[in-house]
XYZ file of C-alpha atoms in Angstrom:
530
model
C 154.713 -76.277 -176.962
C 156.043 -79.551 -175.924
C 154.955 -83.409 -176.981
C 154.827 -86.512 -175.153
C 154.139 -88.740 -178.062
C 152.377 -92.297 -177.029
C 153.656 -94.902 -180.289
C 152.874 -98.897 -180.429
C 154.464 -99.307 -183.696
C 156.723 -96.987 -185.716
C 154.629 -93.342 -185.146
C 155.091 -92.050 -188.158
C 152.724 -89.194 -187.705
C 155.185 -88.338 -184.222
C 157.686 -88.517 -186.483
C 156.290 -86.120 -188.959
C 155.294 -84.050 -186.555
C 159.306 -83.461 -185.154
C 159.925 -83.016 -188.795
C 158.044 -80.331 -189.616
C 158.071 -78.693 -185.949
C 153.894 -77.027 -186.401
C 153.982 -73.817 -184.479
C 157.723 -74.628 -182.773
C 156.640 -77.712 -181.181
C 158.482 -80.833 -180.573
C 158.560 -83.789 -178.879
C 159.910 -83.883 -175.534
C 159.744 -87.654 -175.114
C 158.380 -90.920 -176.915
C 156.799 -93.331 -175.096
C 156.097 -96.535 -176.215
C 154.211 -99.625 -175.106
C 155.912 -102.426 -176.817
C 159.741 -103.757 -176.602
C 161.100 -103.315 -179.700
C 159.063 -101.025 -181.681
C 160.319 -99.176 -184.563
C 159.335 -96.000 -183.197
C 162.472 -96.197 -180.819
C 164.963 -96.457 -183.477
C 163.766 -93.316 -185.241
C 163.527 -91.478 -181.947
C 166.853 -92.233 -180.690
C 168.389 -91.250 -184.018
C 166.809 -87.918 -183.528
C 167.927 -87.739 -179.911
C 164.141 -87.379 -178.459
C 164.407 -89.334 -175.413
C 162.046 -92.371 -175.634
C 160.457 -94.766 -172.303
C 159.786 -98.246 -172.544
C 156.511 -99.297 -170.503
C 155.231 -102.138 -171.627
C 151.668 -103.900 -170.183
C 152.107 -106.915 -168.272
C 149.623 -109.942 -169.065
C 147.919 -110.235 -166.047
C 148.351 -106.043 -164.814
C 145.226 -103.651 -165.201
C 144.740 -100.834 -167.385
C 144.790 -98.646 -164.564
C 148.003 -100.032 -163.190
C 149.591 -99.717 -166.531
C 148.880 -96.533 -166.706
C 150.196 -95.236 -163.355
C 153.422 -96.697 -165.026
C 152.898 -94.171 -168.162
C 152.716 -91.896 -165.642
C 155.727 -92.178 -164.053
C 157.485 -92.499 -167.230
C 156.092 -89.392 -168.624
C 156.513 -87.291 -164.711
C 160.269 -86.659 -165.272
C 159.410 -84.777 -168.668
C 157.348 -81.111 -170.281
C 154.571 -81.427 -172.000
C 151.945 -79.332 -173.434
C 149.565 -82.146 -175.007
C 149.971 -85.593 -174.928
C 150.053 -87.263 -179.403
C 148.958 -90.680 -179.411
C 150.178 -92.376 -183.173
C 148.772 -95.461 -182.899
C 148.525 -96.502 -179.587
C 147.456 -99.619 -178.808
C 145.032 -99.283 -176.057
C 142.210 -97.666 -175.077
C 142.686 -95.097 -172.358
C 141.082 -93.939 -168.690
C 139.447 -91.703 -167.631
C 141.967 -91.604 -164.582
C 144.234 -91.546 -167.268
C 143.232 -88.355 -168.982
C 141.947 -86.515 -166.627
C 146.370 -86.779 -165.272
C 147.256 -85.121 -168.160
C 146.733 -82.141 -170.235
C 145.078 -82.114 -173.097
C 145.407 -85.615 -175.783
C 145.432 -86.314 -179.207
C 144.688 -89.109 -181.479
C 144.359 -89.312 -185.160
C 141.704 -91.653 -186.751
C 141.878 -93.072 -189.931
C 138.351 -92.526 -191.318
C 136.119 -88.798 -191.463
C 134.637 -89.813 -187.964
C 132.044 -90.780 -186.535
C 132.223 -92.648 -189.630
C 133.897 -95.869 -189.895
C 135.212 -96.050 -186.287
C 137.794 -98.515 -184.736
C 140.670 -100.768 -186.573
C 139.639 -101.692 -189.676
C 138.807 -98.425 -190.698
C 140.093 -98.807 -193.789
C 138.101 -102.177 -194.823
C 135.210 -100.145 -193.780
C 135.718 -97.589 -195.707
C 135.812 -100.010 -198.943
C 133.047 -102.076 -198.116
C 130.241 -99.573 -197.679
C 131.662 -98.572 -201.076
C 132.337 -94.718 -200.156
C 133.699 -92.143 -202.660
C 135.760 -90.356 -199.964
C 137.527 -90.304 -197.157
C 139.954 -89.242 -194.182
C 141.107 -88.909 -191.103
C 140.326 -86.570 -187.980
C 141.743 -85.516 -185.012
C 140.000 -85.287 -181.795
C 140.214 -85.035 -178.411
C 140.405 -88.547 -176.814
C 138.207 -89.853 -174.372
C 137.152 -93.162 -172.757
C 135.123 -93.696 -175.700
C 136.644 -95.020 -178.849
C 137.185 -92.456 -181.407
C 134.846 -90.628 -180.243
C 135.409 -87.106 -178.912
C 135.111 -84.294 -179.783
C 136.976 -82.986 -183.292
C 139.681 -80.996 -183.495
C 140.087 -80.849 -187.406
C 139.804 -83.264 -190.471
C 140.974 -84.365 -193.905
C 139.572 -85.787 -196.625
C 141.129 -87.722 -199.255
C 138.924 -89.373 -202.208
C 138.440 -93.355 -202.832
C 139.604 -94.879 -206.230
C 137.959 -97.517 -207.597
C 141.461 -99.831 -208.207
C 141.948 -98.262 -204.055
C 142.944 -101.584 -202.194
C 143.257 -101.660 -198.060
C 147.170 -101.182 -198.368
C 146.874 -98.122 -201.004
C 144.014 -96.160 -199.595
C 146.347 -96.820 -195.733
C 149.520 -95.592 -197.707
C 147.257 -92.381 -199.192
C 145.661 -91.342 -196.345
C 148.649 -90.953 -194.338
C 150.079 -89.117 -196.811
C 148.269 -87.108 -197.859
C 145.500 -86.391 -194.121
C 146.987 -87.451 -191.396
C 150.615 -85.606 -192.629
C 147.916 -82.503 -193.017
C 145.909 -82.746 -190.385
C 147.958 -83.991 -187.729
C 150.736 -80.803 -187.836
C 147.322 -78.548 -188.393
C 145.898 -79.913 -185.368
C 149.301 -79.631 -182.701
C 149.874 -75.646 -184.500
C 146.439 -74.141 -183.129
C 147.401 -76.068 -179.659
C 150.498 -74.233 -179.681
C 148.970 -71.029 -181.088
C 146.686 -70.845 -177.978
C 144.048 -71.088 -180.474
C 142.536 -73.554 -179.284
C 139.187 -74.465 -176.310
C 137.873 -77.443 -175.584
C 135.219 -77.627 -173.660
C 135.071 -81.141 -172.559
C 132.023 -80.285 -170.524
C 129.867 -79.657 -173.929
C 132.260 -82.444 -175.985
C 133.190 -79.159 -178.178
C 136.285 -77.732 -179.375
C 136.681 -73.977 -180.078
C 139.559 -72.824 -182.557
C 140.148 -69.887 -182.641
C 139.959 -67.385 -186.096
C 139.902 -70.939 -187.941
C 137.301 -68.685 -190.042
C 136.381 -68.467 -194.509
C 136.467 -65.716 -196.228
C 138.871 -64.756 -199.262
C 141.833 -66.362 -197.926
C 140.355 -69.364 -195.453
C 142.123 -71.107 -193.525
C 141.625 -74.487 -195.136
C 141.623 -75.508 -198.782
C 139.881 -77.694 -199.780
C 140.114 -78.176 -203.869
C 138.081 -81.477 -205.806
C 139.073 -81.525 -209.266
C 138.421 -83.582 -211.463
C 140.809 -85.352 -214.973
C 140.104 -84.042 -217.766
C 142.244 -85.257 -219.815
C 145.379 -86.810 -219.916
C 148.190 -85.366 -222.097
C 150.865 -86.513 -224.934
C 152.940 -84.221 -222.784
C 153.954 -82.319 -220.187
C 156.089 -79.176 -220.211
C 158.744 -81.895 -222.748
C 158.424 -85.626 -224.227
C 159.910 -86.605 -220.818
C 157.247 -84.971 -218.386
C 154.285 -86.947 -217.757
C 150.741 -84.261 -218.014
C 147.405 -84.447 -217.101
C 144.412 -81.916 -217.002
C 142.399 -81.460 -214.230
C 138.822 -80.376 -215.062
C 137.220 -77.319 -212.374
C 134.039 -77.870 -213.434
C 131.778 -75.306 -210.727
C 133.794 -72.380 -212.468
C 131.690 -70.324 -214.845
C 134.094 -68.068 -216.602
C 134.799 -69.200 -220.183
C 138.267 -70.648 -220.752
C 140.812 -72.809 -222.723
C 139.879 -75.999 -220.927
C 136.142 -76.615 -221.118
C 136.180 -75.414 -224.446
C 135.239 -76.960 -227.617
C 137.673 -78.269 -230.208
C 136.082 -77.744 -233.115
C 138.692 -79.068 -235.702
C 138.757 -83.018 -235.216
C 140.754 -84.270 -237.167
C 143.544 -81.775 -235.180
C 145.965 -83.399 -232.452
C 145.261 -83.058 -228.701
C 145.835 -80.393 -226.836
C 149.160 -80.183 -225.070
C 150.615 -79.022 -222.062
C 152.113 -76.550 -223.091
C 148.869 -76.055 -225.937
C 146.707 -75.235 -222.928
C 149.232 -73.030 -220.824
C 149.501 -70.640 -223.133
C 146.286 -70.744 -224.370
C 145.053 -70.335 -221.486
C 147.377 -66.818 -221.069
C 146.549 -65.650 -224.490
C 142.582 -65.666 -223.790
C 143.120 -63.874 -220.022
C 144.895 -61.402 -222.905
C 141.972 -60.615 -224.780
C 139.102 -60.385 -222.086
C 140.890 -56.978 -220.955
C 138.902 -55.168 -224.041
C 136.041 -53.715 -224.743
C 136.895 -53.291 -228.433
C 137.509 -56.177 -231.466
C 141.040 -57.236 -229.586
C 143.366 -60.011 -231.220
C 146.605 -61.420 -229.501
C 149.193 -63.911 -230.312
C 150.924 -65.768 -227.938
C 154.146 -67.555 -227.452
C 155.755 -69.167 -224.805
C 152.452 -67.360 -222.940
C 153.885 -64.073 -223.962
C 152.624 -61.386 -226.236
C 154.420 -61.419 -228.498
C 151.578 -58.750 -230.723
C 148.319 -57.766 -229.437
C 146.077 -54.949 -231.387
C 141.729 -53.230 -231.389
C 140.720 -52.633 -234.559
C 137.468 -51.554 -235.542
C 137.657 -54.634 -237.757
C 138.886 -58.539 -236.342
C 140.383 -59.003 -238.913
C 142.368 -55.358 -239.015
C 143.359 -56.430 -235.129
C 144.566 -59.738 -235.748
C 146.597 -58.383 -238.926
C 148.412 -55.481 -236.965
C 149.084 -58.129 -233.828
C 150.733 -60.089 -236.201
C 153.379 -57.411 -237.556
C 154.454 -56.741 -233.887
C 156.662 -60.321 -234.465
C 155.443 -62.413 -236.940
C 158.409 -64.013 -236.594
C 157.851 -64.858 -233.472
C 153.902 -65.634 -234.235
C 155.301 -68.886 -235.653
C 153.639 -71.733 -233.911
C 151.755 -69.479 -231.568
C 148.570 -69.058 -229.759
C 146.347 -66.157 -231.240
C 142.428 -65.089 -229.294
C 140.328 -63.494 -230.077
C 137.083 -61.554 -228.572
C 134.984 -61.946 -231.053
C 133.186 -64.411 -233.665
C 136.222 -65.285 -235.365
C 134.906 -64.101 -239.396
C 136.685 -65.555 -242.732
C 138.425 -63.259 -243.111
C 140.740 -62.837 -239.745
C 140.497 -67.028 -240.261
C 141.875 -66.600 -243.582
C 144.690 -64.325 -242.680
C 145.273 -66.081 -239.648
C 145.777 -69.824 -241.494
C 149.077 -67.703 -244.083
C 151.005 -69.167 -241.406
C 152.169 -72.250 -238.982
C 149.559 -71.587 -235.606
C 149.109 -74.086 -232.721
C 145.273 -73.402 -231.402
C 142.994 -70.667 -232.046
C 140.721 -69.320 -228.969
C 137.506 -67.234 -229.606
C 134.392 -66.821 -228.262
C 132.721 -68.483 -231.387
C 133.468 -69.079 -235.507
C 130.780 -68.656 -238.743
C 130.851 -72.054 -240.592
C 133.185 -69.868 -243.414
C 135.318 -69.250 -241.296
C 135.410 -73.101 -239.558
C 135.720 -74.098 -243.288
C 138.890 -71.901 -243.326
C 140.499 -72.859 -240.563
C 139.469 -76.774 -241.236
C 141.822 -77.061 -244.339
C 144.755 -77.342 -241.595
C 144.380 -80.465 -240.643
C 146.434 -80.101 -236.531
C 145.342 -76.291 -236.310
C 143.683 -76.713 -232.962
C 140.142 -74.193 -232.399
C 138.777 -73.830 -229.510
C 135.304 -71.942 -229.190
C 134.915 -70.902 -224.964
C 131.802 -69.337 -225.754
C 130.492 -65.601 -224.540
C 133.235 -63.997 -223.163
C 130.779 -61.786 -221.011
C 131.120 -58.039 -220.925
C 132.659 -55.594 -218.399
C 134.016 -57.308 -215.124
C 131.518 -60.182 -216.082
C 134.018 -61.701 -217.872
C 135.929 -62.261 -214.941
C 133.584 -64.460 -212.473
C 136.831 -66.109 -211.141
C 138.661 -63.954 -208.793
C 141.744 -65.686 -207.825
C 144.408 -67.628 -209.323
C 147.288 -70.180 -207.913
C 150.415 -71.058 -208.998
C 151.589 -74.730 -207.009
C 155.129 -74.867 -206.284
C 157.021 -77.562 -204.250
C 154.899 -78.309 -201.050
C 152.563 -75.603 -201.081
C 150.468 -73.023 -203.250
C 150.767 -69.831 -203.496
C 147.044 -67.896 -203.472
C 146.417 -64.428 -204.761
C 143.853 -61.776 -206.832
C 143.698 -61.645 -209.682
C 145.646 -58.580 -211.427
C 142.061 -56.600 -212.769
C 143.224 -53.424 -211.662
C 143.321 -51.307 -215.571
C 144.006 -47.661 -214.646
C 140.982 -44.646 -216.226
C 142.652 -41.787 -218.210
C 141.528 -39.989 -214.719
C 143.547 -42.348 -212.932
C 147.417 -40.934 -214.388
C 149.378 -38.435 -212.656
C 151.517 -37.069 -215.276
C 154.329 -35.628 -213.941
C 156.748 -34.098 -217.207
C 156.705 -30.647 -217.961
C 155.275 -31.995 -221.657
C 151.790 -33.528 -221.553
C 150.549 -36.072 -223.404
C 148.064 -36.208 -225.907
C 145.335 -37.685 -225.719
C 147.012 -40.295 -228.386
C 148.880 -40.642 -225.990
C 146.982 -41.377 -222.981
C 145.268 -44.187 -224.858
C 147.741 -45.794 -225.832
C 149.321 -45.904 -222.090
C 145.871 -47.429 -221.436
C 146.418 -50.065 -223.785
C 149.862 -50.358 -223.926
C 149.235 -51.169 -219.806
C 146.060 -53.409 -219.925
C 147.909 -55.579 -222.882
C 151.407 -55.317 -220.297
C 150.213 -56.671 -217.479
C 150.377 -60.262 -219.309
C 153.842 -59.586 -220.131
C 156.887 -61.963 -218.195
C 158.261 -59.649 -216.080
C 160.811 -57.844 -215.310
C 158.368 -56.263 -218.981
C 158.966 -53.296 -221.861
C 156.229 -52.788 -223.748
C 156.018 -49.884 -226.943
C 153.267 -49.914 -228.907
C 151.385 -46.910 -230.819
C 147.747 -46.211 -231.599
C 146.176 -49.528 -230.233
C 148.864 -51.838 -231.521
C 151.949 -53.208 -230.193
C 155.171 -52.040 -231.742
C 157.866 -54.143 -229.875
C 157.935 -56.496 -226.352
C 160.765 -57.503 -224.428
C 159.549 -59.833 -221.532
C 161.088 -61.475 -219.049
C 164.764 -59.826 -218.404
C 166.743 -59.584 -215.016
C 167.430 -56.540 -215.942
C 165.044 -53.454 -216.505
C 167.438 -50.906 -219.420
C 167.631 -54.501 -220.948
C 163.798 -55.218 -221.673
C 163.528 -51.735 -222.832
C 166.741 -52.605 -225.292
C 164.802 -56.087 -226.104
C 161.566 -53.805 -226.762
C 163.620 -51.509 -228.559
C 165.257 -53.693 -230.855
C 162.449 -56.089 -231.276
C 160.430 -52.990 -232.365
C 163.484 -52.014 -235.523
C 163.910 -55.704 -236.366
C 160.681 -57.759 -236.631
C 158.076 -55.304 -237.167
C 156.609 -54.663 -240.003
C 155.630 -51.473 -240.629
C 156.308 -50.741 -237.471
C 159.449 -48.471 -235.807
C 159.783 -47.438 -231.773
C 160.117 -43.546 -233.337
C 157.150 -41.358 -231.848
C 155.532 -44.515 -229.935
C 154.785 -44.872 -226.086
C 156.945 -46.966 -223.644
C 155.718 -49.142 -220.715
C 157.222 -50.103 -217.945
C 155.542 -53.094 -215.097
C 157.641 -51.661 -212.887
C 159.585 -48.012 -211.525
C 162.519 -47.492 -213.143
C 165.400 -46.859 -210.922
C 167.965 -44.944 -212.630
C 167.388 -42.763 -215.799
C 169.712 -45.662 -217.920
C 166.128 -46.969 -219.722
C 164.960 -43.173 -220.117
C 168.426 -42.459 -222.214
C 167.789 -45.959 -224.008
C 163.910 -45.365 -225.101
C 165.009 -41.682 -225.868
C 167.865 -42.716 -228.566
C 165.660 -45.587 -230.320
C 162.552 -42.191 -230.606
C 159.978 -43.460 -228.097
C 157.999 -40.366 -226.999
C 155.831 -40.691 -223.556
C 155.839 -43.462 -221.429
C 154.133 -44.764 -218.235
C 155.825 -46.586 -215.144
C 154.083 -46.849 -211.633
C 156.623 -43.939 -210.284
C 157.267 -44.417 -206.473
C 161.735 -44.492 -207.204
C 163.919 -43.193 -204.949
C 165.427 -42.189 -208.424
C 161.977 -40.534 -209.379
C 163.407 -36.381 -209.786
C 166.027 -38.104 -212.037
C 163.900 -40.244 -213.898
C 161.324 -37.290 -214.243
C 164.423 -34.825 -215.708
C 166.149 -37.517 -217.717
C 163.074 -37.513 -219.359
C 161.898 -33.507 -219.468
C 166.228 -33.770 -221.028
C 164.588 -35.821 -223.980
C 160.723 -33.780 -224.460
C 159.601 -37.227 -223.255
C 155.591 -36.790 -221.537
C 155.646 -39.185 -218.800
C 152.506 -40.268 -216.528
C 152.766 -42.495 -213.454
C 149.760 -45.471 -212.533
C 150.217 -45.466 -209.287
C 150.591 -48.774 -209.184
C 152.681 -51.895 -210.877
C 152.082 -54.983 -212.808
C 154.341 -57.436 -212.353
C 153.733 -60.863 -213.868
C 155.569 -63.548 -212.125
C 153.903 -67.207 -213.850
């Protein structure tokens, strides 16, 4: 799609559209009505043809517009985009060209005219933005194509508001509108004074997302002391979160960026289990996890997976923390404890540690009710990734047994426990478990066989009263080669659960059979890359 751009000054929106080329659209010409307009130099540097058609002092609008049309006549274009073009166009001009678009720096129909930012500030509104609309002879009154909001802050002045509306609203909305036209999705009904956009739908992954969150806290620093950071809260969230958790140890230091990140990871893990569960998290990875009939036993088994790495970690519990569990937690240095409640005696114990953050997230809910928020997201430079949360946990009926040896009922139970925990291990991830407790964790490796080596090494070197012999190994993705099975067998692993699906599955299964190992396929992987 070709664009004819009309501007009277800098034409920053036109230049931004040229930068992002929405829908493959490109500027075929930039025309200005003012000699020396800065947009001319910028367009020339980009090798975009330019035209200057100044209006003579005694020239009528109609006569000037005929000369503008003459200036555009040598160029092919499918849409006209105005950007600070300080002239009201007549119906004669608009009828002679394709659809003409303009961007106005307010949410029309509010605050039309040349002083929109001043009007916004004088009115005291808390939200403004921009509007991309079809141009008609009536000023700022054509049918709306799209809008983009921005907040108005108490310390805004016209300059700061203008700058933010340009960069946060106009730079988003104008390319969006151009892309829609380039994709042939826009129908303009001039008679009805309306615009229809095909496929402009909501649903699970809507065409546009508007996120509004309030700053809940200024953090001491980010991941590192040289990085500033803040916490923003979604007050509409109905799931138990560390963001909304009550801090019950008033003498402790404030939560930092890493504290929140790790505490969130810990809470997300223990929500997996119906039985009393405890997890110890370090750098957003499980250092240990276990379930048991007693919460204190679950914590003890989780801790003994890797007590060395648990130093300075995060503890998460899915039951009310009692005094026995609290006593065990405080025997070594921890940064944060997260639980759905605490007994008074447990709080007495925990508060003896002056800098231990004690977070009460409230009731977790039961079953699927623990997961109200359907989506997870990750900001990346220039955008945001959004996906459904990984709430898939296979049952025994979902497992496909593929080896000559069938796993025992106890091994199947361990497979299911290991998979729930493995979902929270950074990929490439390998997890060893016995019963319903972790034995060794190999996380974040670029080689799957290295992840096996790390998990078995941690089991042999750092686990207290545990080792890899007789354990179940869980892998978050298929094994591309038998080498990881050979490595696990040498460490004494007796059963394996993995997704399956490799072109070398037969070789991997044969290696398991050779070592009399049981193997089950889940049919789905559980990568975790963030």
